[in-house]
Amino acid sequence: QVQLVESGGGVVQPGRSLRLSCAASGFTFSTYGMHWVRQAPGKGLEWVAVIWYDGNNKYYADSVKGRFTISRANSRNTLYLQMNSLRAEDTAVYYCARGAIRYFDYWGQGTLVTVSS
Amino acid sequence: SYVLTQPPSLSVAPGQTARITCGGNNIGIKSVHWYQQRPGQAPVLVVYDDSDRPSGIPERFSGSNSGNTATLTISRVEAGDEADYYCQVWDTSSDQGVFGGGTKLTVL
């Protein structure tokens, strides 16, 4: 069965960096696009970034462009999100999700990132 | 960027029909997808490509899309359907995902 397990969340000061990971299993990771989606406390879902199956194309939400970098290691079945210059408004649960062309068919349980001094 | 508008809340009695709308400019020409998120849990896909259901999703969940409004319909509502529901499209002009603000469904 498809499993996505995020890790790497925690408390970080504004302006610092953090890297999230998402370990995938139960499917052929290298043939799917992968996404990050976040949810601020008590708020709705916000799409963050996508990386195509081969890593050759990446797209970002305007709110994170230039600060966040999505990447993947198909040999390790792992998705990453490098988050730099973090702000208080980046505080959220970050989900990785498998992409099925234009929607998200499987989601992980999420990892909480708190940006606070 | 493309904007999706959902009502913040909807209340229905058990056994009745819930209709959750998602408004967007000419949304009828886009593929709309719907997610259910129960409290403290990750979202779950319940309808994709306007009206298709993933395996394991009850037939009570259905979708439609036309003009400027897409609709998720939940028939014979049960207590377990109480959750937040989000619509989503892919904005091909910017290659970005877009979510509606979410609708909290309360089962009375």
Coordinates of C-alpha atoms in Angstrom, one line a residue, chain A residues 6-112:
Chain A
E6 CA 7.2 13.1 6.5
S7 CA 10.0 14.1 8.9
G8 CA 12.2 17.0 9.7
G9 CA 9.7 19.4 11.3
G10 CA 10.4 21.3 14.5
V11 CA 10.8 24.8 16.0
V12 CA 13.1 27.2 14.1
Q13 CA 13.9 30.8 14.5
P14 CA 12.9 33.4 11.9
G15 CA 15.4 33.7 9.1
R16 CA 16.8 30.2 9.7
S17 CA 16.6 27.1 7.5
L18 CA 15.0 23.7 7.8
R19 CA 14.9 20.6 5.5
L20 CA 11.9 18.3 5.3
S21 CA 11.9 14.8 4.0
C22 CA 9.2 12.5 2.8
A23 CA 9.9 8.7 2.6
A24 CA 7.8 7.0 0.0
S25 CA 6.9 3.3 -0.3
G26 CA 4.4 1.0 -1.9
F27 CA 4.6 2.4 -5.4
T28 CA 7.2 3.2 -8.1
F29 CA 8.3 6.5 -6.8
S30 CA 10.3 7.5 -9.9
T31 CA 7.2 7.5 -12.1
Y32 CA 5.2 10.1 -10.1
G33 CA 5.2 13.8 -9.6
M34 CA 5.3 14.8 -6.0
H35 CA 4.0 17.8 -4.1
W36 CA 4.2 19.6 -0.8
V37 CA 1.1 21.1 0.6
R38 CA 0.9 23.0 3.9
Q39 CA -1.8 24.0 6.4
A40 CA -1.3 26.8 8.9
P41 CA -2.9 26.2 12.3
G42 CA -6.7 26.5 12.0
K43 CA -6.5 27.5 8.3
G44 CA -7.1 25.9 4.9
L45 CA -4.8 24.0 2.6
E46 CA -2.1 25.8 0.6
W47 CA -0.2 24.2 -2.3
V48 CA 3.5 24.8 -1.9
A49 CA 5.5 23.1 -4.7
V50 CA 5.7 20.3 -7.2
I51 CA 8.5 18.3 -8.8
W52 CA 8.0 16.2 -11.8
Y53 CA 8.8 12.5 -11.8
D54 CA 12.3 12.9 -13.2
G55 CA 13.1 16.1 -11.2
N56 CA 13.5 18.1 -14.4
N57 CA 10.6 20.5 -13.7
K58 CA 9.8 22.3 -10.5
Y59 CA 7.1 24.9 -9.7
Y60 CA 6.4 26.9 -6.6
A61 CA 3.7 28.9 -5.0
D62 CA 4.4 32.7 -5.1
S63 CA 4.6 32.8 -1.3
V64 CA 7.7 30.5 -1.2
K65 CA 9.3 31.2 -4.5
G66 CA 13.0 32.0 -4.1
R67 CA 13.1 30.7 -0.5
F68 CA 12.0 27.1 -0.8
T69 CA 13.5 24.4 -3.0
I70 CA 11.9 21.0 -3.8
S71 CA 14.1 18.1 -4.8
R72 CA 14.0 14.3 -4.9
A73 CA 16.2 11.3 -4.8
N74 CA 14.6 8.6 -6.8
S75 CA 17.3 6.1 -5.8
R76 CA 16.2 6.6 -2.2
N77 CA 12.5 7.0 -2.8
T78 CA 12.6 10.3 -1.0
L79 CA 11.2 13.8 -1.5
Y80 CA 12.7 16.9 0.1
L81 CA 11.8 20.5 0.8
Q82 CA 14.6 22.9 1.7
M83 CA 13.2 25.9 3.4
N84 CA 15.4 29.0 3.8
S85 CA 14.7 32.5 5.2
L86 CA 11.8 31.1 7.2
R87 CA 9.1 33.5 8.4
A88 CA 6.4 33.3 11.1
E89 CA 3.8 32.8 8.3
D90 CA 5.5 29.6 7.2
T91 CA 4.3 28.0 10.4
A92 CA 2.2 25.1 9.3
V93 CA 1.8 21.3 9.0
Y94 CA 3.6 20.3 5.8
Y95 CA 2.2 17.4 3.9
C96 CA 3.8 15.5 1.0
A97 CA 1.4 14.2 -1.5
R98 CA 1.6 12.0 -4.6
G99 CA 0.6 13.7 -7.8
A100 CA -1.8 12.1 -10.2
I101 CA -1.4 14.6 -13.1
R102 CA -3.4 17.5 -11.6
Y103 CA -4.5 16.2 -8.2
F104 CA -3.2 14.5 -5.1
D105 CA -4.2 11.0 -4.6
Y106 CA -2.2 10.0 -1.5
W107 CA -1.1 12.1 1.4
G108 CA 1.3 11.7 4.3
Q109 CA 0.3 12.5 7.9
G110 CA 2.3 15.7 7.9
T111 CA 5.1 17.3 9.9
L112 CA 4.7 20.5 11.9

